[in-house]
Amino acid sequence: MLQLSFVNFRKDSYLLVEGKTENDRFYIIQSGKVHTFRQGDVLSDSGSVLGPGDFVGVVPCMSSHSQIETAVAATDVVVISVRRDQYQALISKNTPVAMKIIRTFANRMRTVNEILTRLTLKNSMADSPERMYSIAAYYEKMGKTDLAVYGYYQYMKECPGGANIEKAKSRFVTLKARSHAVYFESPTGNLRNYPKDTMIFSECQSGQDMFIIQSGQVKISKVVDDNEVILAVLQKGDFFGEMALLENKPRSASAIAHEDCVLMAVNRKNFDQMVATQAQLITRLTVTLAERLWSMSRQLTNAQLRDPMFKLFDMLALQLEKNRVPLGKTASHQFDLTPYDLAHMCGIPQEQQAIVLAQFIKDPRVRLVSNKIYIADCRELMKASEFYRKQKQSAPVL
C-alpha cells in the first residue's frame, strides 16, 4: 500500500549533499523553493531553483548511486518523500508523475549530451540533417562501409535538395553492393536483428522509435571534426532512443551494433500504452534513464580534466562505479575495453592517441589481456580517480 510522508525543511537547511550515498528516496516539492547546484557546475553559474511540482534527488535515488548535486532550501519548504521501493506503486496510480520524470530526464540528457560534446571535442554542433553527410563520409574514410552506406541513405532521404546530394547518391551506389547494412526504412515488426557494426540510427536522423536490447550490445557515439566519442556501450535490457520519441527532435547521437544484437522497437503509440498499463516496465525505464544521466553527469567531470592520463584512469573508475564492481581488498577487473575504446570515450584527439596510449600502457597499474584493459588493484584506481577530480584540472567551460 502506498503511504507517502510529508517532510518540512527550514530555510537554508540541506535536503541533499553532493557525493553522499544516502539515496534511498527522492522528494517532490509541495511548497517553497529549493536551490540545487554542483561543484564546478558547467550547466549554469549558480545551479537551478526548483519549485512546487519539481523533483529533487530522483537521479541518484533511482540509479542507486551517490548524490550528484547539493540541494538547499531557499525558503521554508514542504516536500513529499518517496522511497525507491514506493516508486512503482506511485506511478501506477499517477501516470503524469512518471511522464514528467521521464521527460525531465530526456531533456536533461540532451542538454548534457550537447555540453559533453562541446567539452570533449571543443566543438558545438547544429542538429541539421545536413550533418549526416559528413558523418557518413567519416565512416567511409574509416573503412566502415556498413555505417557509411546507412548514413548516405538517410542523408538522401532527409536532404533531397541538400548541398551534397549528388555525392551521397554516387557514394551510396558505389558502396551498397558490398554492404551488410539493414533496415534503411523502419520495418513493421517490433523485433529487429542488427549484425555487428551496422547502424541502427544516425545522429541528426529523425525518428520516433525507442529500442530495448534483447541481446547483444549497442554503442552510442557522436562524430565531429573527424573524431568519434563513445558515449556509452549498452547491454541486454538497456533502453535507448527515447529522447527522439519523447521530444520529437532529431537523434542526438548515433546508435551502432557493437556486436550482433536483437532489438525490440517501441513507437509512440506503444510507449503511451506502456506508461498507462505497465508500471513495472516504466520503473525499469526510469532506472535506466537515471543510471545513464548519473553516468553522463560524472562524464562532465571527466571532460574537464586537462591531463589525458587523468582522463583515462578516471574514465576507468567511472566504469567501475557505473557497473558496481565490488571493491574487495584484492579487487581486480578485466574491462571489455581496448585502450583505443577508452581513448575514444575520453574524446582524446586521434592525432594524440598513439602517444597518450603508449604512456598509458606502460603504467604499472595497467595490463592488457587479449588487447583489453586489466586492472589488478581497483581500489588504488578509485583512490587515484578521486585525487584527480579534486585537482580541478580545468575551470568550467561555459
GROMACS .gro file of C-alpha atoms in nm:
model
  398
    1MET     CA    1   0.000   0.000   0.000
    2LEU     CA    2   0.135   0.342  -0.098
    3GLN     CA    3   0.200   0.564   0.205
    4LEU     CA    4   0.386   0.886   0.136
    5SER     CA    5   0.515   1.122   0.403
    6PHE     CA    6   0.549   1.500   0.418
    7VAL     CA    7   0.877   1.649   0.539
    8ASN     CA    8   0.947   2.009   0.640
    9PHE     CA    9   1.280   2.181   0.578
   10ARG     CA   10   1.360   2.524   0.719
   11LYS     CA   11   1.522   2.789   0.501
   12ASP     CA   12   1.899   2.729   0.443
   13SER     CA   13   1.881   2.365   0.555
   14TYR     CA   14   2.023   2.087   0.335
   15LEU     CA   15   1.798   1.835   0.163
   16LEU     CA   16   2.084   1.658  -0.023
   17VAL     CA   17   2.463   1.682  -0.026
   18GLU     CA   18   2.671   1.607  -0.336
   19GLY     CA   19   2.878   1.288  -0.304
   20LYS     CA   20   2.678   1.140  -0.016
   21THR     CA   21   2.548   0.786  -0.052
   22GLU     CA   22   2.216   0.842   0.128
   23ASN     CA   23   1.995   0.791  -0.176
   24ASP     CA   24   1.702   0.565  -0.093
   25ARG     CA   25   1.442   0.838  -0.153
   26PHE     CA   26   1.366   1.145  -0.359
   27TYR     CA   27   1.147   1.448  -0.291
   28ILE     CA   28   0.855   1.614  -0.470
   29ILE     CA   29   0.834   1.980  -0.370
   30GLN     CA   30   0.493   2.064  -0.229
   31SER     CA   31   0.560   2.428  -0.136
   32GLY     CA   32   0.858   2.662  -0.122
   33LYS     CA   33   1.176   2.679  -0.331
   34VAL     CA   34   1.491   2.466  -0.339
   35HIS     CA   35   1.833   2.568  -0.477
   36THR     CA   36   2.034   2.286  -0.639
   37PHE     CA   37   2.394   2.309  -0.755
   38ARG     CA   38   2.711   2.105  -0.823
   39GLN     CA   39   3.075   2.184  -0.759
   40GLY     CA   40   3.225   2.324  -1.079
   41ASP     CA   41   2.884   2.310  -1.248
   42VAL     CA   42   2.917   2.359  -1.625
   43LEU     CA   43   2.542   2.368  -1.676
   44SER     CA   44   2.497   2.710  -1.516
   45ASP     CA   45   2.674   2.960  -1.294
   46SER     CA   46   2.451   2.914  -0.993
   47GLY     CA   47   2.260   2.589  -1.039
   48SER     CA   48   1.880   2.578  -1.051
   49VAL     CA   49   1.592   2.698  -0.837
   50LEU     CA   50   1.308   2.445  -0.816
   51GLY     CA   51   0.952   2.499  -0.700
   52PRO     CA   52   0.623   2.316  -0.636
   53GLY     CA   53   0.582   2.006  -0.850
   54ASP     CA   54   0.955   1.971  -0.919
   55PHE     CA   55   1.163   1.670  -0.815
   56VAL     CA   56   1.482   1.664  -0.608
   57GLY     CA   57   1.723   1.370  -0.595
   58VAL     CA   58   1.547   1.142  -0.845
   59VAL     CA   59   1.861   1.050  -1.043
   60PRO     CA   60   2.072   0.916  -0.751
   61CYS     CA   61   1.767   0.756  -0.590
   62MET     CA   62   1.652   0.561  -0.895
   63SER     CA   63   2.009   0.478  -1.007
   64SER     CA   64   2.124   0.379  -0.654
   65HIS     CA   65   2.436   0.594  -0.694
   66SER     CA   66   2.578   0.878  -0.485
   67GLN     CA   67   2.421   1.223  -0.490
   68ILE     CA   68   2.524   1.429  -0.795
   69GLU     CA   69   2.421   1.768  -0.657
   70THR     CA   70   2.357   1.960  -0.337
   71ALA     CA   71   2.004   2.082  -0.260
   72VAL     CA   72   1.941   2.364  -0.010
   73ALA     CA   73   1.605   2.508   0.097
   74ALA     CA   74   1.590   2.862  -0.045
   75THR     CA   75   1.274   2.920   0.160
   76ASP     CA   76   1.087   2.713   0.415
   77VAL     CA   77   0.995   2.401   0.217
   78VAL     CA   78   0.744   2.117   0.241
   79VAL     CA   79   0.823   1.808   0.032
   80ILE     CA   80   0.668   1.468  -0.029
   81SER     CA   81   0.923   1.196   0.045
   82VAL     CA   82   0.913   0.900  -0.195
   83ARG     CA   83   1.119   0.589  -0.120
   84ARG     CA   84   1.271   0.397  -0.409
   85ASP     CA   85   1.057   0.092  -0.331
   86GLN     CA   86   0.742   0.309  -0.348
   87TYR     CA   87   0.802   0.443  -0.698
   88GLN     CA   88   0.623   0.167  -0.890
   89ALA     CA   89   0.313   0.199  -0.669
   90LEU     CA   90   0.323   0.578  -0.708
   91ILE     CA   91   0.329   0.580  -1.088
   92SER     CA   92   0.070   0.304  -1.118
   93LYS     CA   93  -0.171   0.548  -0.950
   94ASN     CA   94  -0.034   0.866  -1.109
   95THR     CA   95   0.085   0.829  -1.469
   96PRO     CA   96   0.163   1.205  -1.509
   97VAL     CA   97   0.431   1.177  -1.240
   98ALA     CA   98   0.613   0.909  -1.438
   99MET     CA   99   0.585   1.106  -1.763
  100LYS     CA  100   0.714   1.426  -1.601
  101ILE     CA  101   1.016   1.245  -1.458
  102ILE     CA  102   1.091   1.066  -1.785
  103ARG     CA  103   1.054   1.383  -1.994
  104THR     CA  104   1.270   1.577  -1.747
  105PHE     CA  105   1.538   1.306  -1.777
  106ALA     CA  106   1.522   1.316  -2.158
  107ASN     CA  107   1.553   1.695  -2.169
  108ARG     CA  108   1.841   1.690  -1.921
  109MET     CA  109   2.025   1.419  -2.116
  110ARG     CA  110   2.000   1.617  -2.438
  111THR     CA  111   2.147   1.922  -2.262
  112VAL     CA  112   2.428   1.719  -2.104
  113ASN     CA  113   2.497   1.546  -2.438
  114GLU     CA  114   2.549   1.883  -2.604
  115ILE     CA  115   2.779   2.007  -2.327
  116LEU     CA  116   2.978   1.683  -2.323
  117THR     CA  117   3.032   1.713  -2.695
  118ARG     CA  118   3.148   2.072  -2.661
  119LEU     CA  119   3.382   1.998  -2.371
  120THR     CA  120   3.521   1.675  -2.516
  121LEU     CA  121   3.552   1.777  -2.878
  122LYS     CA  122   3.590   2.153  -2.824
  123ASN     CA  123   3.316   2.199  -3.078
  124SER     CA  124   2.950   2.291  -3.083
  125MET     CA  125   2.723   2.131  -3.341
  126ALA     CA  126   2.395   2.209  -3.505
  127ASP     CA  127   2.133   1.934  -3.532
  128SER     CA  128   2.086   1.995  -3.906
  129PRO     CA  129   2.029   1.675  -4.108
  130GLU     CA  130   2.293   1.812  -4.349
  131ARG     CA  131   2.550   1.686  -4.094
  132MET     CA  132   2.456   1.327  -4.177
  133TYR     CA  133   2.664   1.354  -4.494
  134SER     CA  134   2.983   1.438  -4.302
  135ILE     CA  135   2.910   1.157  -4.055
  136ALA     CA  136   2.869   0.907  -4.342
  137ALA     CA  137   3.184   1.038  -4.509
  138TYR     CA  138   3.377   0.996  -4.183
  139TYR     CA  139   3.277   0.630  -4.154
  140GLU     CA  140   3.363   0.567  -4.519
  141LYS     CA  141   3.709   0.717  -4.460
  142MET     CA  142   3.749   0.488  -4.158
  143GLY     CA  143   3.666   0.186  -4.375
  144LYS     CA  144   3.328   0.122  -4.208
  145THR     CA  145   3.121   0.065  -4.521
  146ASP     CA  146   2.804  -0.054  -4.347
  147LEU     CA  147   2.784   0.263  -4.138
  148ALA     CA  148   2.865   0.488  -4.434
  149VAL     CA  149   2.601   0.334  -4.661
  150TYR     CA  150   2.329   0.376  -4.400
  151GLY     CA  151   2.433   0.736  -4.337
  152TYR     CA  152   2.434   0.827  -4.707
  153TYR     CA  153   2.086   0.673  -4.749
  154GLN     CA  154   1.939   0.868  -4.456
  155TYR     CA  155   2.101   1.186  -4.586
  156MET     CA  156   1.941   1.135  -4.929
  157LYS     CA  157   1.606   1.071  -4.764
  158GLU     CA  158   1.609   1.375  -4.538
  159CYS     CA  159   1.800   1.620  -4.762
  160PRO     CA  160   1.679   1.552  -5.119
  161GLY     CA  161   1.789   1.902  -5.216
  162GLY     CA  162   2.099   1.906  -4.996
  163ALA     CA  163   2.433   2.054  -5.093
  164ASN     CA  164   2.591   1.706  -5.107
  165ILE     CA  165   2.303   1.510  -5.258
  166GLU     CA  166   2.481   1.408  -5.580
  167LYS     CA  167   2.792   1.298  -5.390
  168ALA     CA  168   2.576   1.100  -5.149
  169LYS     CA  169   2.394   0.925  -5.435
  170SER     CA  170   2.723   0.834  -5.601
  171ARG     CA  171   2.882   0.701  -5.282
  172PHE     CA  172   2.566   0.506  -5.190
  173VAL     CA  173   2.554   0.331  -5.529
  174THR     CA  174   2.926   0.252  -5.516
  175LEU     CA  175   2.922   0.108  -5.162
  176LYS     CA  176   2.579  -0.059  -5.144
  177ALA     CA  177   2.683  -0.381  -5.324
  178ARG     CA  178   2.938  -0.471  -5.056
  179SER     CA  179   2.737  -0.351  -4.757
  180HIS     CA  180   2.558  -0.554  -4.492
  181ALA     CA  181   2.358  -0.256  -4.363
  182VAL     CA  182   1.997  -0.333  -4.267
  183TYR     CA  183   1.667  -0.153  -4.212
  184PHE     CA  184   1.713   0.156  -4.427
  185GLU     CA  185   1.341   0.203  -4.363
  186SER     CA  186   1.161   0.107  -4.042
  187PRO     CA  187   1.001  -0.240  -4.076
  188THR     CA  188   0.654  -0.314  -3.947
  189GLY     CA  189   0.762  -0.575  -3.690
  190ASN     CA  190   0.879  -0.488  -3.340
  191LEU     CA  191   1.177  -0.726  -3.329
  192ARG     CA  192   1.482  -0.635  -3.539
  193ASN     CA  193   1.817  -0.809  -3.592
  194TYR     CA  194   2.130  -0.599  -3.647
  195PRO     CA  195   2.467  -0.752  -3.747
  196LYS     CA  196   2.779  -0.621  -3.575
  197ASP     CA  197   2.895  -0.277  -3.692
  198THR     CA  198   2.570  -0.182  -3.864
  199MET     CA  199   2.387   0.144  -3.796
  200ILE     CA  200   2.061   0.143  -3.602
  201PHE     CA  201   2.011   0.516  -3.644
  202SER     CA  202   2.234   0.810  -3.730
  203GLU     CA  203   2.296   1.128  -3.538
  204CYS     CA  204   2.064   1.406  -3.671
  205GLN     CA  205   1.827   1.150  -3.825
  206SER     CA  206   1.458   1.197  -3.748
  207GLY     CA  207   1.279   0.910  -3.581
  208GLN     CA  208   1.029   0.826  -3.311
  209ASP     CA  209   1.120   0.472  -3.209
  210MET     CA  210   1.276   0.374  -2.879
  211PHE     CA  211   1.465   0.045  -2.856
  212ILE     CA  212   1.507  -0.219  -2.585
  213ILE     CA  213   1.807  -0.451  -2.624
  214GLN     CA  214   1.701  -0.815  -2.619
  215SER     CA  215   2.052  -0.950  -2.682
  216GLY     CA  216   2.394  -0.813  -2.778
  217GLN     CA  217   2.548  -0.468  -2.726
  218VAL     CA  218   2.486  -0.125  -2.877
  219LYS     CA  219   2.737   0.161  -2.897
  220ILE     CA  220   2.615   0.520  -2.866
  221SER     CA  221   2.855   0.769  -3.026
  222LYS     CA  222   2.898   1.112  -3.185
  223VAL     CA  223   3.122   1.222  -3.472
  224VAL     CA  224   3.259   1.575  -3.514
  225ASP     CA  225   3.566   1.703  -3.697
  226ASP     CA  226   3.696   1.352  -3.772
  227ASN     CA  227   3.669   1.239  -3.411
  228GLU     CA  228   3.431   0.981  -3.268
  229VAL     CA  229   3.339   0.986  -2.900
  230ILE     CA  230   3.178   0.677  -2.748
  231LEU     CA  231   2.914   0.797  -2.505
  232ALA     CA  232   2.808   0.453  -2.386
  233VAL     CA  233   2.809   0.081  -2.463
  234LEU     CA  234   2.468  -0.057  -2.372
  235GLN     CA  235   2.383  -0.414  -2.272
  236LYS     CA  236   2.086  -0.651  -2.275
  237GLY     CA  237   1.784  -0.489  -2.107
  238ASP     CA  238   1.901  -0.131  -2.169
  239PHE     CA  239   1.685   0.128  -2.344
  240PHE     CA  240   1.797   0.387  -2.597
  241GLY     CA  241   1.647   0.628  -2.850
  242GLU     CA  242   1.392   0.755  -2.602
  243MET     CA  243   1.486   1.123  -2.644
  244ALA     CA  244   1.368   1.139  -3.006
  245LEU     CA  245   1.047   0.960  -2.909
  246LEU     CA  246   0.976   1.188  -2.612
  247GLU     CA  247   1.087   1.521  -2.760
  248ASN     CA  248   1.014   1.470  -3.131
  249LYS     CA  249   1.363   1.604  -3.215
  250PRO     CA  250   1.644   1.463  -3.431
  251ARG     CA  251   1.864   1.191  -3.284
  252SER     CA  252   2.134   1.347  -3.067
  253ALA     CA  253   2.381   1.060  -3.125
  254SER     CA  254   2.429   0.754  -3.343
  255ALA     CA  255   2.343   0.401  -3.232
  256ILE     CA  256   2.562   0.123  -3.374
  257ALA     CA  257   2.550  -0.253  -3.318
  258HIS     CA  258   2.864  -0.317  -3.112
  259GLU     CA  259   2.805  -0.688  -3.165
  260ASP     CA  260   2.524  -0.885  -3.327
  261CYS     CA  261   2.208  -0.778  -3.148
  262VAL     CA  262   1.831  -0.819  -3.135
  263LEU     CA  263   1.624  -0.511  -3.050
  264MET     CA  264   1.261  -0.451  -2.968
  265ALA     CA  265   1.130  -0.126  -3.120
  266VAL     CA  266   0.873   0.079  -2.926
  267ASN     CA  267   0.682   0.354  -3.111
  268ARG     CA  268   0.489   0.642  -2.958
  269LYS     CA  269   0.156   0.456  -2.951
  270ASN     CA  270   0.312   0.153  -2.782
  271PHE     CA  271   0.502   0.377  -2.540
  272ASP     CA  272   0.191   0.565  -2.425
  273GLN     CA  273   0.021   0.231  -2.368
  274MET     CA  274   0.321   0.107  -2.170
  275VAL     CA  275   0.316   0.414  -1.945
  276ALA     CA  276  -0.053   0.371  -1.873
  277THR     CA  277  -0.055  -0.005  -1.815
  278GLN     CA  278   0.290  -0.137  -1.733
  279ALA     CA  279   0.422   0.032  -1.419
  280GLN     CA  280   0.697  -0.231  -1.379
  281LEU     CA  281   0.836  -0.163  -1.726
  282ILE     CA  282   0.817   0.216  -1.677
  283THR     CA  283   1.002   0.173  -1.348
  284ARG     CA  284   1.278  -0.010  -1.537
  285LEU     CA  285   1.289   0.270  -1.793
  286THR     CA  286   1.315   0.531  -1.518
  287VAL     CA  287   1.601   0.339  -1.355
  288THR     CA  288   1.779   0.302  -1.690
  289LEU     CA  289   1.749   0.674  -1.768
  290ALA     CA  290   1.858   0.766  -1.414
  291GLU     CA  291   2.168   0.546  -1.442
  292ARG     CA  292   2.254   0.696  -1.779
  293LEU     CA  293   2.207   1.052  -1.656
  294TRP     CA  294   2.417   0.981  -1.347
  295SER     CA  295   2.692   0.843  -1.569
  296MET     CA  296   2.675   1.143  -1.801
  297SER     CA  297   2.697   1.378  -1.504
  298ARG     CA  298   3.017   1.200  -1.400
  299GLN     CA  299   3.145   1.228  -1.756
  300LEU     CA  300   3.107   1.605  -1.730
  301THR     CA  301   3.366   1.598  -1.453
  302ASN     CA  302   3.593   1.375  -1.662
  303ALA     CA  303   3.562   1.607  -1.961
  304GLN     CA  304   3.700   1.894  -1.752
  305LEU     CA  305   4.025   1.715  -1.665
  306ARG     CA  306   4.314   1.854  -1.866
  307ASP     CA  307   4.569   1.575  -1.827
  308PRO     CA  308   4.489   1.291  -2.076
  309MET     CA  309   4.624   1.028  -1.836
  310PHE     CA  310   4.396   1.158  -1.562
  311LYS     CA  311   4.106   1.132  -1.808
  312LEU     CA  312   4.185   0.768  -1.892
  313PHE     CA  313   4.211   0.648  -1.534
  314ASP     CA  314   3.911   0.849  -1.418
  315MET     CA  315   3.703   0.703  -1.703
  316LEU     CA  316   3.800   0.351  -1.591
  317ALA     CA  317   3.691   0.441  -1.237
  318LEU     CA  318   3.362   0.567  -1.377
  319GLN     CA  319   3.307   0.231  -1.548
  320LEU     CA  320   3.368   0.052  -1.216
  321GLU     CA  321   3.119   0.279  -1.040
  322LYS     CA  322   2.861   0.250  -1.315
  323ASN     CA  323   2.883  -0.130  -1.321
  324ARG     CA  324   2.901  -0.155  -0.941
  325VAL     CA  325   3.213  -0.370  -0.948
  326PRO     CA  326   3.278  -0.492  -0.590
  327LEU     CA  327   3.598  -0.349  -0.445
  328GLY     CA  328   3.744  -0.602  -0.204
  329LYS     CA  329   4.098  -0.588  -0.065
  330THR     CA  330   4.243  -0.751  -0.374
  331ALA     CA  331   3.981  -0.639  -0.626
  332SER     CA  332   4.090  -0.676  -0.988
  333HIS     CA  333   3.884  -0.627  -1.301
  334GLN     CA  334   3.900  -0.720  -1.668
  335PHE     CA  335   3.741  -0.442  -1.873
  336ASP     CA  336   3.569  -0.510  -2.203
  337LEU     CA  337   3.753  -0.211  -2.348
  338THR     CA  338   4.060  -0.174  -2.565
  339PRO     CA  339   4.290   0.123  -2.499
  340TYR     CA  340   4.155   0.287  -2.816
  341ASP     CA  341   3.795   0.235  -2.695
  342LEU     CA  342   3.891   0.415  -2.376
  343ALA     CA  343   4.063   0.698  -2.564
  344HIS     CA  344   3.750   0.748  -2.777
  345MET     CA  345   3.532   0.755  -2.464
  346CYS     CA  346   3.751   1.034  -2.326
  347GLY     CA  347   3.746   1.226  -2.652
  348ILE     CA  348   4.125   1.226  -2.689
  349PRO     CA  349   4.201   1.358  -3.041
  350GLN     CA  350   4.305   1.092  -3.288
  351GLU     CA  351   4.641   1.259  -3.356
  352GLN     CA  352   4.727   1.238  -2.983
  353GLN     CA  353   4.606   0.885  -2.914
  354ALA     CA  354   4.922   0.693  -3.010
  355ILE     CA  355   5.147   0.897  -2.776
  356VAL     CA  356   4.897   0.907  -2.489
  357LEU     CA  357   4.815   0.535  -2.508
  358ALA     CA  358   5.182   0.439  -2.526
  359GLN     CA  359   5.227   0.614  -2.191
  360PHE     CA  360   4.906   0.459  -2.055
  361ILE     CA  361   5.011   0.103  -2.145
  362LYS     CA  362   5.348   0.149  -1.973
  363ASP     CA  363   5.180   0.248  -1.646
  364PRO     CA  364   5.239  -0.029  -1.386
  365ARG     CA  365   4.870  -0.022  -1.290
  366VAL     CA  366   4.769  -0.139  -1.639
  367ARG     CA  367   4.791  -0.475  -1.815
  368LEU     CA  368   4.649  -0.583  -2.148
  369VAL     CA  369   4.480  -0.922  -2.178
  370SER     CA  370   4.380  -1.001  -2.537
  371ASN     CA  371   4.419  -0.629  -2.602
  372LYS     CA  372   4.157  -0.550  -2.335
  373ILE     CA  373   4.241  -0.344  -2.026
  374TYR     CA  374   4.304  -0.529  -1.699
  375ILE     CA  375   4.347  -0.350  -1.365
  376ALA     CA  376   4.493  -0.556  -1.079
  377ASP     CA  377   4.408  -0.312  -0.797
  378CYS     CA  378   4.075  -0.138  -0.846
  379ARG     CA  379   4.081   0.021  -0.500
  380GLU     CA  380   4.400   0.204  -0.590
  381LEU     CA  381   4.240   0.311  -0.919
  382MET     CA  382   3.939   0.456  -0.738
  383LYS     CA  383   4.159   0.650  -0.496
  384ALA     CA  384   4.365   0.788  -0.783
  385SER     CA  385   4.049   0.890  -0.967
  386GLU     CA  386   3.916   1.077  -0.665
  387PHE     CA  387   4.252   1.255  -0.631
  388TYR     CA  388   4.248   1.356  -0.999
  389ARG     CA  389   3.898   1.503  -0.971
  390LYS     CA  390   3.998   1.706  -0.670
  391GLN     CA  391   4.286   1.862  -0.861
  392LYS     CA  392   4.041   2.081  -1.054
  393GLN     CA  393   4.238   2.038  -1.369
  394SER     CA  394   4.034   2.291  -1.559
  395ALA     CA  395   3.792   2.572  -1.494
  396PRO     CA  396   3.432   2.528  -1.605
  397VAL     CA  397   3.382   2.592  -1.976
  398LEU     CA  398   3.059   2.779  -2.044
   0.00000   0.00000   0.00000
